Structure formats: structure tokens, C-alpha cells
Amino acid sequence: MTISCIQGNITKVAVEIIVNAANTSLLGGGGVDGAIHKAGGKTILEACIKIRDKQGGCKTGEAVITTGGLLPSKYVTHTVGPVWNGGNNNEAQLLENCYKNSLQLAKDNNVKSIAFPNISTGIYKFPKEKAALIAIKTVKQNPIIEEVIFVCYDDENYRIYKELLKEN
Ligand code: AR6
């Protein structure tokens, strides 16, 4: 397994699956979710609505998979990160579950490469360094996908990931 980080827009990354930091409604939103739906087109939203109709959205920590629509990636995995609420509300475990369940879903779909955004570190306010430590630890503990790329958008996350992955 290789783990790396890049800085940029995840909608441009050519891997087999990109992960979306969605919300429980699966109906889109701001941040990376908005960018993915905008770039990927309406087939992604249609697939999300189908999943919603079937199972009523997606719980925090869980993940569902749809087409990648117009994106370079074949699939999008939509996972719902926890809202940071001080740290004593199971946030760390829920964030770990996002990474673990997304990796498992990729494996179940025979995917070899996956790109993650920095889940929960935007609108949901999870402290960036804590989130990065959880993301990297969880990926290392679940070496089931050949290539994992962390796509950092803001400078602070990119700096944190570069530093933490140096020790690889
Ligand atoms: N590519 C990669 N990363 C991005 C991009 C992009 N195009 N745009 C933003 N980021 P956020 P959350 C980074 O707020 O905190 C939505 O409304 C951003 O810098 O997108 O999990 C959903 O519908 C940050 O580091 O997601 C939910 O309601 C990271 O993506 C809610 O936001 C995550 O920030 C989820 O909040």
C-alpha cells in the first residue's frame, strides 16, 4: 500500500474512487460535497436520492457508494463525518469509522486507488491535526487498498499531512 498527500481539488484527481464528506441527507451541501456534486453532474445526486429512498440517508460514520458521474473517478463514496462537539461525543471513533468503512467499500468494489478529503475538518470543525492523526492511523491499520491519496485543500491541512507522512 502507498499513502501520499497532495494539495488540490479532489474533483480533479484521477483515482478509481474519490470520497465525499457528505451529510446524513445525502442531498449535497457546501464545501467538498458541493464541489463534487457540481463537477460530477446530476447522476450522482440521482443515485444519492435512490439510496435515500431505500435506506433513508446515511448515518454518521457510515458510507455509501455511487457513480462518479462526469468526474474522472469511476465512483464516489459518500461518508458522513462527525460534527466536532468538544471531543467527548464519540467524534474520534466516528471519524475512524468513516475511513474504515470507505476503505472496505472500495475493497468490496475491487478498487485499487482511493482519494480522501480531510473529512469533518471544514464546516464540521474537527480539529485538523487530530483528524489527520486518525485518518493516517486508520488507513495504516487497514492496508486493503493499494493506493491511498489524501487530498488537502487548505494550506494548514497540507502542512499537517506532509509532516505526519514524512515519518512513513
Ligand atoms: N477538494 C478537496 N477538499 C476540499 C474541497 C475540494 N474541492 N473543498 C473543500 N475541501 P467540508 P465537513 C476541504 O466543509 O467539515 C457540507 O456542506 C476543506 O478544506 O467540505 O466534513 C456537507 O454537506 C476541508 O478540509 O466538510 C456537510 O453538511 C475538508 O474538505 C458538511 O459540509 C472538509 O470540509 C460536512 O462538513
Short mmCIF file of N, CA and C and ligand atoms in Angstrom, two decimals:
data_model
loop_
_atom_site.label_atom_id
_atom_site.label_comp_id
_atom_site.label_asym_id
_atom_site.label_seq_id
_atom_site.Cartn_x
_atom_site.Cartn_y
_atom_site.Cartn_z
N MET A 1 0.84 -1.20 0.00
CA MET A 1 0.00 0.00 0.00
C MET A 1 0.88 1.26 0.00
N THR A 2 0.53 2.23 -0.84
CA THR A 2 1.22 3.51 -0.77
C THR A 2 0.25 4.57 -0.23
N ILE A 3 0.79 5.43 0.62
CA ILE A 3 -0.02 6.53 1.17
C ILE A 3 0.70 7.82 0.83
N SER A 4 -0.04 8.77 0.24
CA SER A 4 0.60 10.05 -0.07
C SER A 4 -0.39 11.18 0.16
N CYS A 5 0.12 12.41 0.10
CA CYS A 5 -0.78 13.56 0.18
C CYS A 5 -0.44 14.53 -0.93
N ILE A 6 -1.47 15.18 -1.44
CA ILE A 6 -1.28 16.24 -2.43
C ILE A 6 -2.15 17.41 -2.01
N GLN A 7 -1.86 18.58 -2.56
CA GLN A 7 -2.76 19.71 -2.30
C GLN A 7 -3.54 19.99 -3.57
N GLY A 8 -4.86 20.15 -3.45
CA GLY A 8 -5.65 20.45 -4.63
C GLY A 8 -7.12 20.15 -4.45
N ASN A 9 -7.79 20.11 -5.60
CA ASN A 9 -9.24 19.91 -5.67
C ASN A 9 -9.50 18.43 -5.96
N ILE A 10 -10.19 17.77 -5.07
CA ILE A 10 -10.37 16.31 -5.20
C ILE A 10 -11.16 15.94 -6.46
N THR A 11 -11.97 16.86 -6.98
CA THR A 11 -12.77 16.53 -8.16
C THR A 11 -11.89 16.34 -9.41
N LYS A 12 -10.64 16.74 -9.33
CA LYS A 12 -9.73 16.62 -10.49
C LYS A 12 -8.82 15.40 -10.39
N VAL A 13 -8.92 14.68 -9.28
CA VAL A 13 -7.95 13.61 -9.05
C VAL A 13 -8.40 12.33 -9.74
N ALA A 14 -7.49 11.77 -10.54
CA ALA A 14 -7.82 10.58 -11.32
C ALA A 14 -7.46 9.31 -10.56
N VAL A 15 -8.35 8.92 -9.67
CA VAL A 15 -8.24 7.63 -8.98
C VAL A 15 -9.58 6.92 -9.21
N GLU A 16 -9.67 5.67 -8.78
CA GLU A 16 -10.91 4.95 -9.07
C GLU A 16 -12.09 5.42 -8.20
N ILE A 17 -11.79 5.75 -6.95
CA ILE A 17 -12.86 6.28 -6.07
C ILE A 17 -12.40 7.56 -5.40
N ILE A 18 -13.23 8.58 -5.42
CA ILE A 18 -12.99 9.70 -4.51
C ILE A 18 -14.06 9.66 -3.42
N VAL A 19 -13.66 10.11 -2.23
CA VAL A 19 -14.57 10.11 -1.09
C VAL A 19 -15.13 11.51 -0.91
N ASN A 20 -16.42 11.55 -0.60
CA ASN A 20 -17.10 12.82 -0.35
C ASN A 20 -17.38 12.95 1.14
N ALA A 21 -17.17 14.15 1.68
CA ALA A 21 -17.56 14.45 3.07
C ALA A 21 -18.99 14.97 3.02
N ALA A 22 -19.94 14.05 3.09
CA ALA A 22 -21.35 14.38 2.88
C ALA A 22 -22.05 14.68 4.20
N ASN A 23 -23.36 14.80 4.15
CA ASN A 23 -24.16 14.87 5.39
C ASN A 23 -25.20 13.76 5.34
N THR A 24 -25.91 13.58 6.46
CA THR A 24 -26.79 12.41 6.57
C THR A 24 -27.91 12.40 5.53
N SER A 25 -28.23 13.56 4.97
CA SER A 25 -29.33 13.61 3.98
C SER A 25 -28.89 13.07 2.62
N LEU A 26 -27.60 13.10 2.36
CA LEU A 26 -27.02 12.71 1.05
C LEU A 26 -27.48 13.62 -0.10
N LEU A 27 -28.05 14.75 0.24
CA LEU A 27 -28.59 15.60 -0.83
C LEU A 27 -27.67 16.74 -1.24
N GLY A 28 -26.42 16.68 -0.82
CA GLY A 28 -25.47 17.72 -1.21
C GLY A 28 -25.40 18.81 -0.16
N GLY A 29 -24.45 19.70 -0.35
CA GLY A 29 -24.24 20.78 0.62
C GLY A 29 -23.16 21.70 0.12
N GLY A 30 -22.39 22.28 1.05
CA GLY A 30 -21.30 23.17 0.66
C GLY A 30 -19.99 22.40 0.64
N GLY A 31 -18.88 23.12 0.75
CA GLY A 31 -17.55 22.51 0.85
C GLY A 31 -17.26 21.51 -0.25
N VAL A 32 -16.59 20.44 0.12
CA VAL A 32 -16.19 19.44 -0.88
C VAL A 32 -17.43 18.74 -1.47
N ASP A 33 -18.46 18.59 -0.66
CA ASP A 33 -19.72 17.99 -1.12
C ASP A 33 -20.30 18.79 -2.30
N GLY A 34 -20.36 20.09 -2.13
CA GLY A 34 -20.87 20.97 -3.19
C GLY A 34 -20.01 20.86 -4.44
N ALA A 35 -18.70 20.83 -4.24
CA ALA A 35 -17.77 20.78 -5.38
C ALA A 35 -17.94 19.47 -6.16
N ILE A 36 -18.11 18.36 -5.42
CA ILE A 36 -18.25 17.05 -6.08
C ILE A 36 -19.55 16.97 -6.87
N HIS A 37 -20.65 17.42 -6.27
CA HIS A 37 -21.93 17.37 -7.00
C HIS A 37 -21.91 18.29 -8.21
N LYS A 38 -21.27 19.44 -8.06
CA LYS A 38 -21.21 20.41 -9.16
C LYS A 38 -20.40 19.83 -10.34
N ALA A 39 -19.24 19.28 -10.01
CA ALA A 39 -18.37 18.77 -11.08
C ALA A 39 -18.87 17.43 -11.62
N GLY A 40 -19.52 16.64 -10.78
CA GLY A 40 -19.90 15.28 -11.18
C GLY A 40 -21.23 15.20 -11.92
N GLY A 41 -22.03 16.26 -11.78
CA GLY A 41 -23.30 16.27 -12.51
C GLY A 41 -24.43 15.55 -11.79
N LYS A 42 -25.59 15.55 -12.46
CA LYS A 42 -26.82 15.15 -11.75
C LYS A 42 -26.96 13.64 -11.51
N THR A 43 -26.19 12.83 -12.20
CA THR A 43 -26.34 11.38 -11.97
C THR A 43 -25.91 11.00 -10.56
N ILE A 44 -25.01 11.78 -9.99
CA ILE A 44 -24.57 11.48 -8.60
C ILE A 44 -25.73 11.76 -7.64
N LEU A 45 -26.37 12.90 -7.81
CA LEU A 45 -27.49 13.24 -6.93
C LEU A 45 -28.64 12.24 -7.11
N GLU A 46 -28.89 11.86 -8.35
CA GLU A 46 -29.96 10.87 -8.60
C GLU A 46 -29.67 9.56 -7.88
N ALA A 47 -28.40 9.15 -7.91
CA ALA A 47 -28.03 7.90 -7.22
C ALA A 47 -28.17 8.07 -5.70
N CYS A 48 -27.84 9.24 -5.20
CA CYS A 48 -27.98 9.51 -3.76
C CYS A 48 -29.45 9.46 -3.35
N ILE A 49 -30.30 10.01 -4.19
CA ILE A 49 -31.74 10.02 -3.87
C ILE A 49 -32.28 8.59 -3.84
N LYS A 50 -31.80 7.76 -4.76
CA LYS A 50 -32.22 6.34 -4.76
C LYS A 50 -31.83 5.66 -3.44
N ILE A 51 -30.61 5.93 -2.99
CA ILE A 51 -30.14 5.32 -1.74
C ILE A 51 -30.99 5.82 -0.57
N ARG A 52 -31.27 7.10 -0.57
CA ARG A 52 -32.12 7.72 0.46
C ARG A 52 -33.50 7.07 0.50
N ASP A 53 -34.07 6.88 -0.69
CA ASP A 53 -35.41 6.28 -0.76
C ASP A 53 -35.40 4.86 -0.19
N LYS A 54 -34.26 4.18 -0.43
CA LYS A 54 -34.16 2.79 0.01
C LYS A 54 -33.85 2.68 1.51
N GLN A 55 -32.88 3.47 1.97
CA GLN A 55 -32.40 3.28 3.35
C GLN A 55 -32.45 4.53 4.21
N GLY A 56 -33.01 5.61 3.67
CA GLY A 56 -33.17 6.82 4.50
C GLY A 56 -31.88 7.55 4.81
N GLY A 57 -31.04 7.78 3.82
CA GLY A 57 -29.83 8.58 4.04
C GLY A 57 -28.66 7.74 4.54
N CYS A 58 -27.73 8.39 5.20
CA CYS A 58 -26.50 7.71 5.63
C CYS A 58 -26.17 8.21 7.03
N LYS A 59 -25.94 7.27 7.95
CA LYS A 59 -25.65 7.68 9.33
C LYS A 59 -24.20 8.17 9.45
N THR A 60 -23.96 8.95 10.47
CA THR A 60 -22.60 9.42 10.74
C THR A 60 -21.67 8.22 10.93
N GLY A 61 -20.52 8.27 10.23
CA GLY A 61 -19.54 7.18 10.32
C GLY A 61 -19.73 6.12 9.25
N GLU A 62 -20.90 6.12 8.61
CA GLU A 62 -21.15 5.11 7.59
C GLU A 62 -20.84 5.66 6.19
N ALA A 63 -20.92 4.79 5.19
CA ALA A 63 -20.54 5.20 3.83
C ALA A 63 -21.41 4.49 2.81
N VAL A 64 -21.70 5.19 1.72
CA VAL A 64 -22.43 4.59 0.60
C VAL A 64 -21.70 4.94 -0.69
N ILE A 65 -21.95 4.16 -1.73
CA ILE A 65 -21.20 4.37 -2.98
C ILE A 65 -22.15 4.70 -4.13
N THR A 66 -21.71 5.62 -4.99
CA THR A 66 -22.48 5.94 -6.21
C THR A 66 -21.51 6.01 -7.38
N THR A 67 -22.09 6.21 -8.54
CA THR A 67 -21.32 6.51 -9.74
C THR A 67 -20.46 7.78 -9.52
N GLY A 68 -19.43 7.92 -10.30
CA GLY A 68 -18.64 9.16 -10.29
C GLY A 68 -19.17 10.18 -11.30
N GLY A 69 -20.23 9.82 -12.01
CA GLY A 69 -20.82 10.76 -12.98
C GLY A 69 -19.77 11.29 -13.95
N LEU A 70 -19.67 12.60 -14.05
CA LEU A 70 -18.75 13.22 -15.01
C LEU A 70 -17.32 13.37 -14.47
N LEU A 71 -17.10 12.89 -13.27
CA LEU A 71 -15.76 13.03 -12.66
C LEU A 71 -14.77 12.05 -13.30
N PRO A 72 -13.48 12.31 -13.15
CA PRO A 72 -12.50 11.34 -13.66
C PRO A 72 -12.57 10.00 -12.91
N SER A 73 -13.08 10.00 -11.69
CA SER A 73 -13.17 8.75 -10.92
C SER A 73 -14.42 7.98 -11.30
N LYS A 74 -14.31 6.65 -11.19
CA LYS A 74 -15.45 5.79 -11.56
C LYS A 74 -16.56 5.90 -10.52
N TYR A 75 -16.16 5.99 -9.25
CA TYR A 75 -17.13 6.02 -8.15
C TYR A 75 -16.89 7.20 -7.22
N VAL A 76 -17.96 7.54 -6.48
CA VAL A 76 -17.82 8.43 -5.32
C VAL A 76 -18.35 7.67 -4.11
N THR A 77 -17.57 7.67 -3.04
CA THR A 77 -18.08 7.15 -1.77
C THR A 77 -18.50 8.34 -0.93
N HIS A 78 -19.72 8.32 -0.46
CA HIS A 78 -20.22 9.41 0.37
C HIS A 78 -20.18 8.93 1.81
N THR A 79 -19.40 9.59 2.62
CA THR A 79 -19.36 9.23 4.03
C THR A 79 -19.70 10.47 4.85
N VAL A 80 -20.22 10.25 6.04
CA VAL A 80 -20.67 11.38 6.85
C VAL A 80 -19.79 11.47 8.10
N GLY A 81 -18.99 12.51 8.14
CA GLY A 81 -18.12 12.73 9.29
C GLY A 81 -18.91 13.30 10.47
N PRO A 82 -18.32 13.19 11.67
CA PRO A 82 -18.98 13.76 12.84
C PRO A 82 -18.81 15.27 12.90
N VAL A 83 -19.79 15.94 13.46
CA VAL A 83 -19.65 17.36 13.79
C VAL A 83 -18.83 17.42 15.08
N TRP A 84 -17.78 18.23 15.12
CA TRP A 84 -16.96 18.37 16.34
C TRP A 84 -17.78 19.08 17.40
N ASN A 85 -17.85 18.43 18.56
CA ASN A 85 -18.67 18.99 19.62
C ASN A 85 -17.93 18.87 20.95
N GLY A 86 -16.63 19.24 20.91
CA GLY A 86 -15.82 19.23 22.13
C GLY A 86 -14.94 18.01 22.29
N GLY A 87 -15.26 16.92 21.61
CA GLY A 87 -14.38 15.74 21.65
C GLY A 87 -14.86 14.62 22.55
N ASN A 88 -15.88 14.86 23.34
CA ASN A 88 -16.37 13.81 24.23
C ASN A 88 -17.67 13.18 23.76
N ASN A 89 -17.91 13.32 22.48
CA ASN A 89 -19.16 12.78 21.93
C ASN A 89 -18.89 11.74 20.84
N ASN A 90 -17.84 10.94 21.10
CA ASN A 90 -17.51 9.84 20.18
C ASN A 90 -17.02 10.31 18.81
N GLU A 91 -16.57 11.58 18.74
CA GLU A 91 -16.17 12.10 17.44
C GLU A 91 -15.01 11.31 16.82
N ALA A 92 -14.02 10.95 17.64
CA ALA A 92 -12.83 10.27 17.11
C ALA A 92 -13.22 8.91 16.51
N GLN A 93 -14.02 8.16 17.24
CA GLN A 93 -14.44 6.84 16.75
C GLN A 93 -15.27 6.97 15.47
N LEU A 94 -16.15 7.96 15.44
CA LEU A 94 -16.99 8.14 14.25
C LEU A 94 -16.16 8.52 13.04
N LEU A 95 -15.14 9.36 13.26
CA LEU A 95 -14.27 9.73 12.14
C LEU A 95 -13.48 8.52 11.66
N GLU A 96 -12.98 7.74 12.59
CA GLU A 96 -12.28 6.50 12.23
C GLU A 96 -13.20 5.60 11.40
N ASN A 97 -14.44 5.49 11.81
CA ASN A 97 -15.40 4.66 11.06
C ASN A 97 -15.56 5.14 9.62
N CYS A 98 -15.54 6.45 9.41
CA CYS A 98 -15.65 6.98 8.03
C CYS A 98 -14.55 6.42 7.15
N TYR A 99 -13.31 6.47 7.65
CA TYR A 99 -12.18 5.99 6.85
C TYR A 99 -12.26 4.47 6.67
N LYS A 100 -12.55 3.77 7.77
CA LYS A 100 -12.60 2.30 7.72
C LYS A 100 -13.69 1.83 6.76
N ASN A 101 -14.88 2.39 6.88
CA ASN A 101 -16.00 1.95 6.03
C ASN A 101 -15.78 2.33 4.58
N SER A 102 -15.14 3.46 4.33
CA SER A 102 -14.85 3.86 2.94
C SER A 102 -13.83 2.92 2.31
N LEU A 103 -12.83 2.53 3.07
CA LEU A 103 -11.83 1.59 2.54
C LEU A 103 -12.48 0.24 2.25
N GLN A 104 -13.33 -0.21 3.14
CA GLN A 104 -13.99 -1.51 2.97
C GLN A 104 -14.88 -1.50 1.72
N LEU A 105 -15.60 -0.41 1.54
CA LEU A 105 -16.48 -0.28 0.38
C LEU A 105 -15.66 -0.29 -0.92
N ALA A 106 -14.51 0.35 -0.88
CA ALA A 106 -13.62 0.35 -2.05
C ALA A 106 -13.16 -1.08 -2.34
N LYS A 107 -12.77 -1.77 -1.31
CA LYS A 107 -12.32 -3.16 -1.50
C LYS A 107 -13.46 -4.03 -2.05
N ASP A 108 -14.65 -3.86 -1.50
CA ASP A 108 -15.82 -4.64 -1.95
C ASP A 108 -16.10 -4.40 -3.43
N ASN A 109 -15.67 -3.25 -3.95
CA ASN A 109 -15.89 -2.92 -5.36
C ASN A 109 -14.64 -3.10 -6.21
N ASN A 110 -13.70 -3.86 -5.66
CA ASN A 110 -12.45 -4.19 -6.38
C ASN A 110 -11.65 -2.99 -6.84
N VAL A 111 -11.67 -1.96 -6.03
CA VAL A 111 -10.97 -0.73 -6.39
C VAL A 111 -9.56 -0.75 -5.81
N LYS A 112 -8.61 -0.22 -6.59
CA LYS A 112 -7.22 -0.24 -6.12
C LYS A 112 -6.72 1.12 -5.67
N SER A 113 -7.42 2.20 -6.08
CA SER A 113 -6.94 3.54 -5.69
C SER A 113 -8.09 4.39 -5.17
N ILE A 114 -7.80 5.14 -4.11
CA ILE A 114 -8.85 5.93 -3.45
C ILE A 114 -8.26 7.27 -3.00
N ALA A 115 -9.04 8.32 -3.11
CA ALA A 115 -8.60 9.64 -2.62
C ALA A 115 -9.59 10.13 -1.56
N PHE A 116 -9.04 10.57 -0.44
CA PHE A 116 -9.85 11.10 0.66
C PHE A 116 -9.66 12.61 0.80
N PRO A 117 -10.75 13.33 1.06
CA PRO A 117 -10.58 14.73 1.52
C PRO A 117 -10.35 14.68 3.03
N ASN A 118 -10.16 15.82 3.63
CA ASN A 118 -9.92 15.87 5.09
C ASN A 118 -11.29 15.97 5.78
N ILE A 119 -11.91 14.81 5.89
CA ILE A 119 -13.31 14.70 6.36
C ILE A 119 -13.50 15.41 7.71
N SER A 120 -14.57 16.15 7.81
CA SER A 120 -15.02 16.85 9.04
C SER A 120 -14.20 18.09 9.42
N THR A 121 -13.13 18.39 8.67
CA THR A 121 -12.27 19.50 9.12
C THR A 121 -12.68 20.86 8.56
N GLY A 122 -13.79 20.90 7.85
CA GLY A 122 -14.29 22.18 7.33
C GLY A 122 -15.47 22.65 8.16
N ILE A 123 -16.64 22.60 7.55
CA ILE A 123 -17.87 23.06 8.19
C ILE A 123 -18.11 22.34 9.52
N TYR A 124 -17.69 21.07 9.63
CA TYR A 124 -17.93 20.29 10.85
C TYR A 124 -16.89 20.53 11.96
N LYS A 125 -15.82 21.34 11.64
CA LYS A 125 -14.93 21.89 12.67
C LYS A 125 -14.11 20.89 13.50
N PHE A 126 -13.86 19.71 12.98
CA PHE A 126 -12.99 18.77 13.70
C PHE A 126 -11.58 19.35 13.67
N PRO A 127 -10.87 19.42 14.80
CA PRO A 127 -9.50 19.96 14.79
C PRO A 127 -8.62 19.22 13.78
N LYS A 128 -7.92 19.98 12.96
CA LYS A 128 -7.25 19.39 11.80
C LYS A 128 -6.17 18.38 12.15
N GLU A 129 -5.34 18.70 13.13
CA GLU A 129 -4.25 17.78 13.47
C GLU A 129 -4.81 16.46 14.03
N LYS A 130 -5.78 16.58 14.91
CA LYS A 130 -6.42 15.37 15.48
C LYS A 130 -7.03 14.53 14.37
N ALA A 131 -7.71 15.18 13.44
CA ALA A 131 -8.37 14.46 12.34
C ALA A 131 -7.33 13.76 11.46
N ALA A 132 -6.22 14.43 11.20
CA ALA A 132 -5.18 13.85 10.34
C ALA A 132 -4.56 12.62 11.01
N LEU A 133 -4.33 12.70 12.31
CA LEU A 133 -3.76 11.55 13.02
C LEU A 133 -4.70 10.35 12.92
N ILE A 134 -5.98 10.58 13.07
CA ILE A 134 -6.97 9.50 12.97
C ILE A 134 -7.00 8.94 11.55
N ALA A 135 -7.01 9.84 10.56
CA ALA A 135 -7.09 9.40 9.16
C ALA A 135 -5.89 8.52 8.81
N ILE A 136 -4.70 8.96 9.14
CA ILE A 136 -3.49 8.23 8.76
C ILE A 136 -3.41 6.91 9.54
N LYS A 137 -3.69 6.96 10.82
CA LYS A 137 -3.66 5.73 11.64
C LYS A 137 -4.63 4.69 11.09
N THR A 138 -5.84 5.13 10.77
CA THR A 138 -6.86 4.18 10.31
C THR A 138 -6.49 3.56 8.97
N VAL A 139 -5.94 4.37 8.06
CA VAL A 139 -5.53 3.83 6.77
C VAL A 139 -4.40 2.82 6.95
N LYS A 140 -3.45 3.15 7.82
CA LYS A 140 -2.33 2.22 8.05
C LYS A 140 -2.80 0.91 8.70
N GLN A 141 -3.83 1.00 9.53
CA GLN A 141 -4.33 -0.21 10.19
C GLN A 141 -5.21 -1.06 9.28
N ASN A 142 -5.58 -0.50 8.14
CA ASN A 142 -6.46 -1.22 7.20
C ASN A 142 -5.84 -1.22 5.81
N PRO A 143 -4.73 -1.93 5.63
CA PRO A 143 -3.99 -1.86 4.36
C PRO A 143 -4.63 -2.72 3.27
N ILE A 144 -5.87 -2.39 2.91
CA ILE A 144 -6.61 -3.25 1.98
C ILE A 144 -6.74 -2.64 0.58
N ILE A 145 -6.26 -1.41 0.41
CA ILE A 145 -6.30 -0.75 -0.90
C ILE A 145 -4.88 -0.38 -1.30
N GLU A 146 -4.53 -0.58 -2.58
CA GLU A 146 -3.13 -0.38 -2.98
C GLU A 146 -2.65 1.06 -2.86
N GLU A 147 -3.50 2.00 -3.28
CA GLU A 147 -3.04 3.39 -3.31
C GLU A 147 -4.04 4.31 -2.60
N VAL A 148 -3.56 5.00 -1.58
CA VAL A 148 -4.41 5.94 -0.84
C VAL A 148 -3.79 7.34 -0.95
N ILE A 149 -4.60 8.29 -1.42
CA ILE A 149 -4.12 9.67 -1.54
C ILE A 149 -4.99 10.56 -0.65
N PHE A 150 -4.35 11.32 0.21
CA PHE A 150 -5.06 12.34 0.98
C PHE A 150 -4.99 13.64 0.19
N VAL A 151 -6.15 14.17 -0.17
CA VAL A 151 -6.17 15.40 -0.95
C VAL A 151 -6.51 16.56 -0.01
N CYS A 152 -5.51 17.38 0.23
CA CYS A 152 -5.69 18.52 1.14
C CYS A 152 -6.00 19.75 0.31
N TYR A 153 -6.93 20.50 0.78
CA TYR A 153 -7.38 21.67 0.03
C TYR A 153 -6.74 22.93 0.60
N ASP A 154 -6.81 23.04 1.93
CA ASP A 154 -6.26 24.25 2.57
C ASP A 154 -4.81 24.02 2.98
N ASP A 155 -4.08 25.12 3.10
CA ASP A 155 -2.64 25.05 3.39
C ASP A 155 -2.36 24.34 4.71
N GLU A 156 -3.20 24.62 5.71
CA GLU A 156 -2.92 24.06 7.05
C GLU A 156 -2.99 22.53 7.01
N ASN A 157 -4.03 21.97 6.40
CA ASN A 157 -4.11 20.51 6.31
C ASN A 157 -2.93 19.95 5.51
N TYR A 158 -2.58 20.61 4.44
CA TYR A 158 -1.48 20.10 3.62
C TYR A 158 -0.18 20.05 4.43
N ARG A 159 0.07 21.12 5.18
CA ARG A 159 1.27 21.15 6.04
C ARG A 159 1.24 20.01 7.05
N ILE A 160 0.11 19.80 7.68
CA ILE A 160 -0.03 18.74 8.70
C ILE A 160 0.22 17.36 8.08
N TYR A 161 -0.41 17.09 6.97
CA TYR A 161 -0.26 15.75 6.35
C TYR A 161 1.18 15.52 5.86
N LYS A 162 1.76 16.56 5.27
CA LYS A 162 3.14 16.40 4.77
C LYS A 162 4.06 16.02 5.93
N GLU A 163 3.90 16.71 7.03
CA GLU A 163 4.72 16.48 8.22
C GLU A 163 4.48 15.06 8.77
N LEU A 164 3.22 14.69 8.92
CA LEU A 164 2.91 13.38 9.51
C LEU A 164 3.33 12.23 8.59
N LEU A 165 3.25 12.44 7.29
CA LEU A 165 3.58 11.34 6.37
C LEU A 165 5.09 11.23 6.10
N LYS A 166 5.83 12.25 6.51
CA LYS A 166 7.30 12.20 6.40
C LYS A 166 7.87 11.02 7.15
N GLU A 167 7.22 10.73 8.29
CA GLU A 167 7.72 9.65 9.16
C GLU A 167 7.37 8.26 8.64
N ASN A 168 6.75 8.21 7.48
CA ASN A 168 6.32 6.92 6.90
C ASN A 168 7.46 5.95 6.73
N1 AR6 B 1 -11.36 19.27 -2.78
C1 AR6 B 1 -10.77 18.76 -1.68
N2 AR6 B 1 -11.02 19.22 -0.43
C2 AR6 B 1 -11.92 20.23 -0.31
C3 AR6 B 1 -12.58 20.80 -1.41
C4 AR6 B 1 -12.27 20.29 -2.69
N3 AR6 B 1 -12.85 20.74 -3.80
N4 AR6 B 1 -13.41 21.78 -0.94
C5 AR6 B 1 -13.26 21.83 0.40
N5 AR6 B 1 -12.35 20.90 0.79
P1 AR6 B 1 -16.15 20.35 4.30
P2 AR6 B 1 -17.04 18.69 6.58
C6 AR6 B 1 -11.86 20.55 2.14
O1 AR6 B 1 -16.66 21.59 4.95
O2 AR6 B 1 -16.24 19.52 7.52
C7 AR6 B 1 -21.03 20.04 3.55
O3 AR6 B 1 -21.98 21.05 3.47
C8 AR6 B 1 -11.95 21.59 3.23
O4 AR6 B 1 -10.84 22.48 3.19
O5 AR6 B 1 -16.36 20.17 2.86
O6 AR6 B 1 -16.95 17.20 6.66
C9 AR6 B 1 -21.69 18.66 3.73
O7 AR6 B 1 -22.90 18.56 3.01
C10 AR6 B 1 -11.89 20.71 4.48
O8 AR6 B 1 -10.54 20.47 4.86
O9 AR6 B 1 -16.76 19.02 5.02
C11 AR6 B 1 -21.90 18.60 5.21
O10 AR6 B 1 -23.08 19.27 5.58
C12 AR6 B 1 -12.49 19.37 4.01
O11 AR6 B 1 -12.63 19.47 2.60
C13 AR6 B 1 -20.70 19.35 5.77
O12 AR6 B 1 -20.28 20.22 4.74
C14 AR6 B 1 -13.85 19.08 4.61
O13 AR6 B 1 -14.61 20.29 4.66
C15 AR6 B 1 -19.56 18.41 6.08
O14 AR6 B 1 -18.55 19.13 6.74
#
